[in-house]
mmCIF file of C-alpha atoms in Angstrom:
data_model
loop_
_atom_site.group_PDB
_atom_site.id
_atom_site.type_symbol
_atom_site.label_atom_id
_atom_site.label_comp_id
_atom_site.label_asym_id
_atom_site.label_seq_id
_atom_site.Cartn_x
_atom_site.Cartn_y
_atom_site.Cartn_z
ATOM 1 C CA MET Q 1 0.000 0.000 0.000
ATOM 2 C CA SER Q 2 1.380 3.403 -0.997
ATOM 3 C CA ILE Q 3 1.909 6.228 1.485
ATOM 4 C CA VAL Q 4 0.421 9.519 0.244
ATOM 5 C CA ILE Q 5 1.845 12.865 1.377
ATOM 6 C CA GLY Q 6 0.226 16.201 0.554
ATOM 7 C CA VAL Q 7 2.062 19.507 0.083
ATOM 8 C CA SER Q 8 -0.053 22.653 -0.165
ATOM 9 C CA GLY Q 9 0.065 26.363 0.603
ATOM 10 C CA GLY Q 10 -1.038 29.662 -0.834
ATOM 11 C CA SER Q 11 -0.051 30.925 -4.276
ATOM 12 C CA GLY Q 12 3.525 32.209 -4.036
ATOM 13 C CA SER Q 13 4.258 30.353 -0.807
ATOM 14 C CA GLY Q 14 6.939 28.315 -2.555
ATOM 15 C CA LYS Q 15 5.300 24.882 -2.478
ATOM 16 C CA THR Q 16 6.334 24.021 -6.044
ATOM 17 C CA SER Q 17 9.955 25.039 -5.353
ATOM 18 C CA PHE Q 18 9.829 23.043 -2.123
ATOM 19 C CA VAL Q 19 8.636 19.950 -3.964
ATOM 20 C CA SER Q 20 11.288 20.439 -6.677
ATOM 21 C CA ALA Q 21 13.947 20.508 -3.960
ATOM 22 C CA LEU Q 22 12.490 17.324 -2.492
ATOM 23 C CA LYS Q 23 12.770 15.698 -5.913
ATOM 24 C CA GLU Q 24 16.474 16.532 -6.038
ATOM 25 C CA LYS Q 25 17.072 15.041 -2.595
ATOM 26 C CA LEU Q 26 14.881 11.947 -2.894
ATOM 27 C CA GLY Q 27 15.280 11.171 -6.584
ATOM 28 C CA ASP Q 28 13.380 8.182 -7.953
ATOM 29 C CA SER Q 29 12.653 6.705 -4.536
ATOM 30 C CA VAL Q 30 9.300 8.527 -4.472
ATOM 31 C CA CYS Q 31 6.877 9.792 -7.128
ATOM 32 C CA PHE Q 32 5.345 13.233 -7.506
ATOM 33 C CA ILE Q 33 1.998 14.261 -8.959
ATOM 34 C CA SER Q 34 1.011 17.915 -9.405
ATOM 35 C CA PHE Q 35 -2.597 19.039 -9.072
ATOM 36 C CA ASP Q 36 -1.674 21.959 -11.378
ATOM 37 C CA ASN Q 37 -1.967 19.598 -14.344
ATOM 38 C CA TYR Q 38 -5.638 18.939 -13.608
ATOM 39 C CA TYR Q 39 -7.197 22.318 -14.386
ATOM 40 C CA LYS Q 40 -10.376 22.114 -16.428
ATOM 41 C CA PRO Q 41 -10.191 23.559 -19.982
ATOM 42 C CA ARG Q 42 -10.151 27.357 -20.180
ATOM 43 C CA GLU Q 43 -13.666 27.498 -21.660
ATOM 44 C CA LEU Q 44 -15.076 25.772 -18.565
ATOM 45 C CA GLN Q 45 -13.578 28.201 -16.056
ATOM 46 C CA GLN Q 46 -15.859 30.475 -14.043
ATOM 47 C CA ILE Q 47 -15.981 34.145 -15.080
ATOM 48 C CA ASP Q 48 -16.104 36.921 -12.460
ATOM 49 C CA SER Q 49 -18.268 40.062 -12.558
ATOM 50 C CA ASN Q 50 -15.641 41.876 -14.659
ATOM 51 C CA GLY Q 51 -15.482 39.137 -17.267
ATOM 52 C CA VAL Q 52 -12.160 37.693 -16.052
ATOM 53 C CA LYS Q 53 -11.767 33.925 -15.814
ATOM 54 C CA ASN Q 54 -11.128 32.802 -12.243
ATOM 55 C CA PHE Q 55 -8.703 29.872 -12.004
ATOM 56 C CA ASP Q 56 -8.399 30.265 -8.224
ATOM 57 C CA LEU Q 57 -11.471 28.286 -7.234
ATOM 58 C CA PRO Q 58 -11.790 24.616 -6.264
ATOM 59 C CA ASN Q 59 -14.265 24.040 -9.091
ATOM 60 C CA SER Q 60 -11.605 25.135 -11.605
ATOM 61 C CA MET Q 61 -9.982 21.735 -11.054
ATOM 62 C CA ASP Q 62 -10.886 18.351 -12.548
ATOM 63 C CA ILE Q 63 -10.980 16.580 -9.198
ATOM 64 C CA GLU Q 64 -12.562 13.413 -10.616
ATOM 65 C CA SER Q 65 -9.712 12.827 -13.070
ATOM 66 C CA PHE Q 66 -7.190 13.500 -10.349
ATOM 67 C CA LEU Q 67 -8.782 11.020 -7.955
ATOM 68 C CA GLU Q 68 -8.853 8.408 -10.715
ATOM 69 C CA ASP Q 69 -5.157 8.880 -11.485
ATOM 70 C CA LEU Q 70 -4.202 8.852 -7.804
ATOM 71 C CA ALA Q 71 -6.107 5.581 -7.348
ATOM 72 C CA LEU Q 72 -4.256 4.107 -10.344
ATOM 73 C CA LEU Q 73 -0.896 5.194 -8.928
ATOM 74 C CA LYS Q 74 -1.728 3.638 -5.562
ATOM 75 C CA ALA Q 75 -2.671 0.435 -7.382
ATOM 76 C CA GLY Q 76 0.725 0.342 -9.101
ATOM 77 C CA ALA Q 77 -0.201 1.688 -12.540
ATOM 78 C CA ILE Q 78 1.867 4.141 -14.612
ATOM 79 C CA ILE Q 79 0.228 7.528 -15.284
ATOM 80 C CA ASN Q 80 0.695 9.582 -18.448
ATOM 81 C CA LYS Q 81 -0.618 13.136 -18.129
ATOM 82 C CA LYS Q 82 -0.413 16.123 -20.464
ATOM 83 C CA GLU Q 83 1.250 19.128 -18.831
ATOM 84 C CA TYR Q 84 -0.998 22.129 -18.183
ATOM 85 C CA THR Q 85 0.821 25.259 -19.374
ATOM 86 C CA PHE Q 86 -1.547 27.944 -18.010
ATOM 87 C CA ASN Q 87 -2.407 29.103 -21.529
ATOM 88 C CA ASN Q 88 1.171 30.205 -22.181
ATOM 89 C CA ALA Q 89 1.528 30.045 -25.971
ATOM 90 C CA ASN Q 90 5.323 30.135 -25.607
ATOM 91 C CA ILE Q 91 5.392 26.704 -23.946
ATOM 92 C CA GLU Q 92 4.790 23.423 -25.734
ATOM 93 C CA PRO Q 93 3.059 21.056 -23.275
ATOM 94 C CA GLU Q 94 4.831 17.792 -22.517
ATOM 95 C CA ILE Q 95 3.472 14.373 -21.646
ATOM 96 C CA ILE Q 96 4.437 13.656 -18.046
ATOM 97 C CA THR Q 97 4.968 10.009 -17.094
ATOM 98 C CA ILE Q 98 4.601 9.134 -13.409
ATOM 99 C CA GLN Q 99 5.940 5.807 -12.190
ATOM 100 C CA PRO Q 100 4.222 4.398 -9.073
ATOM 101 C CA LYS Q 101 6.310 4.322 -5.905
ATOM 102 C CA GLU Q 102 5.913 3.387 -2.263
ATOM 103 C CA VAL Q 103 5.594 7.083 -1.377
ATOM 104 C CA ILE Q 104 3.421 9.396 -3.488
ATOM 105 C CA ILE Q 105 3.783 13.159 -3.001
ATOM 106 C CA VAL Q 106 0.824 15.281 -4.117
ATOM 107 C CA GLU Q 107 1.325 19.031 -4.587
ATOM 108 C CA GLY Q 108 -1.381 21.615 -5.211
ATOM 109 C CA LEU Q 109 -3.484 24.541 -4.032
ATOM 110 C CA PHE Q 110 -6.802 22.990 -3.029
ATOM 111 C CA ILE Q 111 -5.804 19.437 -2.178
ATOM 112 C CA TYR Q 112 -7.100 19.665 1.403
ATOM 113 C CA HIS Q 113 -10.428 21.227 0.445
ATOM 114 C CA TYR Q 114 -12.000 18.145 -1.143
ATOM 115 C CA PRO Q 115 -13.050 15.622 1.547
ATOM 116 C CA ARG Q 116 -12.511 12.592 -0.720
ATOM 117 C CA LEU Q 117 -8.976 13.730 -1.521
ATOM 118 C CA LYS Q 118 -8.086 14.936 1.955
ATOM 119 C CA GLU Q 119 -8.829 11.515 3.424
ATOM 120 C CA GLN Q 120 -6.217 9.995 1.100
ATOM 121 C CA PHE Q 121 -3.308 11.727 2.835
ATOM 122 C CA ASP Q 122 -1.259 9.916 5.432
ATOM 123 C CA THR Q 123 0.699 13.109 6.108
ATOM 124 C CA LYS Q 124 -0.350 16.691 5.367
ATOM 125 C CA ILE Q 125 2.275 19.422 4.843
ATOM 126 C CA PHE Q 126 1.639 23.153 4.466
ATOM 127 C CA ILE Q 127 4.094 25.763 3.142
ATOM 128 C CA GLU Q 128 3.452 29.201 4.653
ATOM 129 C CA ALA Q 129 4.808 32.685 3.832
ATOM 130 C CA LYS Q 130 3.874 36.316 4.490
ATOM 131 C CA ASP Q 131 1.404 37.937 2.081
ATOM 132 C CA GLU Q 132 3.858 40.593 0.886
ATOM 133 C CA ILE Q 133 6.378 37.893 -0.006
ATOM 134 C CA LYS Q 134 3.808 35.748 -1.793
ATOM 135 C CA ILE Q 135 2.641 38.586 -4.046
ATOM 136 C CA ILE Q 136 6.226 39.378 -5.129
ATOM 137 C CA ARG Q 137 6.821 35.731 -5.989
ATOM 138 C CA ARG Q 138 3.486 35.553 -7.808
ATOM 139 C CA ILE Q 139 4.327 38.590 -9.953
ATOM 140 C CA LYS Q 140 7.710 37.171 -10.932
ATOM 141 C CA ARG Q 141 6.311 33.727 -11.710
ATOM 142 C CA ASP Q 142 3.248 34.801 -13.676
ATOM 143 C CA GLN Q 143 5.146 37.282 -15.819
ATOM 144 C CA VAL Q 144 8.034 34.939 -16.609
ATOM 145 C CA GLU Q 145 6.506 31.435 -16.614
ATOM 146 C CA ARG Q 146 2.927 32.146 -17.644
ATOM 147 C CA ASN Q 147 3.333 35.231 -19.840
ATOM 148 C CA TYR Q 148 0.718 37.254 -17.913
ATOM 149 C CA PRO Q 149 0.873 41.098 -18.007
ATOM 150 C CA LEU Q 150 1.472 42.844 -14.667
ATOM 151 C CA GLU Q 151 -1.975 44.466 -14.571
ATOM 152 C CA ASP Q 152 -3.595 41.062 -14.991
ATOM 153 C CA VAL Q 153 -1.419 39.506 -12.269
ATOM 154 C CA LEU Q 154 -2.307 42.238 -9.758
ATOM 155 C CA TYR Q 155 -6.027 42.090 -10.580
ATOM 156 C CA ARG Q 156 -6.154 38.319 -10.143
ATOM 157 C CA TYR Q 157 -4.172 38.458 -6.911
ATOM 158 C CA GLU Q 158 -6.527 40.997 -5.332
ATOM 159 C CA HIS Q 159 -9.839 39.645 -6.613
ATOM 160 C CA HIS Q 160 -9.176 35.921 -6.988
ATOM 161 C CA VAL Q 161 -6.086 34.729 -5.122
ATOM 162 C CA ILE Q 162 -6.554 36.424 -1.732
ATOM 163 C CA PRO Q 163 -10.293 35.647 -1.314
ATOM 164 C CA SER Q 164 -9.687 32.056 -2.407
ATOM 165 C CA TYR Q 165 -6.792 31.603 0.023
ATOM 166 C CA LYS Q 166 -8.842 32.901 2.937
ATOM 167 C CA LYS Q 167 -11.805 30.653 2.120
ATOM 168 C CA TYR Q 168 -10.389 27.444 0.667
ATOM 169 C CA ILE Q 169 -6.762 27.093 1.802
ATOM 170 C CA GLU Q 170 -5.921 28.936 5.037
ATOM 171 C CA PRO Q 171 -8.686 27.292 7.152
ATOM 172 C CA TYR Q 172 -6.925 23.932 6.884
ATOM 173 C CA ILE Q 173 -3.638 25.013 8.490
ATOM 174 C CA SER Q 174 -4.822 23.761 11.876
ATOM 175 C CA ASP Q 175 -5.262 20.273 10.380
ATOM 176 C CA MET Q 176 -1.661 20.013 9.196
ATOM 177 C CA ASP Q 177 0.958 17.586 10.447
ATOM 178 C CA ILE Q 178 3.872 19.790 9.349
ATOM 179 C CA VAL Q 179 3.913 23.555 8.644
ATOM 180 C CA VAL Q 180 7.033 24.882 6.897
ATOM 181 C CA CYS Q 181 7.783 28.612 7.122
ATOM 182 C CA ASN Q 182 9.176 29.948 3.837
ATOM 183 C CA ASN Q 183 9.571 33.694 4.325
ATOM 184 C CA ARG Q 184 13.319 33.572 3.693
ATOM 185 C CA SER Q 185 14.179 29.921 3.246
ATOM 186 C CA TYR Q 186 12.555 26.525 3.616
ATOM 187 C CA ASP Q 187 15.888 24.700 4.052
ATOM 188 C CA LYS Q 188 15.328 23.588 7.650
ATOM 189 C CA GLY Q 189 11.799 22.451 6.941
ATOM 190 C CA LEU Q 190 12.984 20.676 3.794
ATOM 191 C CA GLU Q 191 15.545 18.675 5.752
ATOM 192 C CA ILE Q 192 12.939 17.687 8.356
ATOM 193 C CA VAL Q 193 10.572 16.479 5.620
ATOM 194 C CA ARG Q 194 13.395 14.685 3.785
ATOM 195 C CA VAL Q 195 14.423 12.788 6.909
ATOM 196 C CA TYR Q 196 10.788 11.932 7.633
ATOM 197 C CA ILE Q 197 10.143 10.578 4.131
ATOM 198 C CA SER Q 198 13.441 8.690 4.130
ATOM 199 C CA SER Q 199 12.360 6.995 7.359
ATOM 200 C CA LEU Q 200 9.171 5.841 5.636
ATOM 201 C CA LEU Q 201 11.217 4.250 2.859
ATOM 202 C CA THR Q 202 13.281 2.199 5.292
#
């Protein structure tokens, strides 16, 4: 039976960087699956009162497909999933192949919000950072990686990201097994999590 570990946190908290660092330290001994690759198609996303598509809602995700793939991974099947590129025309999406492992690490924004998914986690990790730090990281990421203009990034952060964090992400901090502070660095927290996961593998 696979052990499933969740890693979540607000947008700009550094959860994706944290998971990337875990990959470097743990290598092929564990597998990683990103909830970011399970957004519904752009045409199915909810539109706010100003006509802007809101990707920062739980219903923007294809939770059914994700649960199906997670179940397959736990059963020992290989998953092939098309990368979601956040509508960035400068990026050609790849097909991501995920090999099943004893430990499965799930990373994503709303992973603790869905009861059927939350109950899958043997360990729940949360990456936290101050709001002013998260917005700076969000601006840098969305302009460089996702080709979003600054005005769009700021609008979405104020009207979509912050309300969503307060309603669908922050309330679950008290349920976490491990909270990693990432205002300056997550190095200490990363080492704690690495040692913990390594102990599971032995």
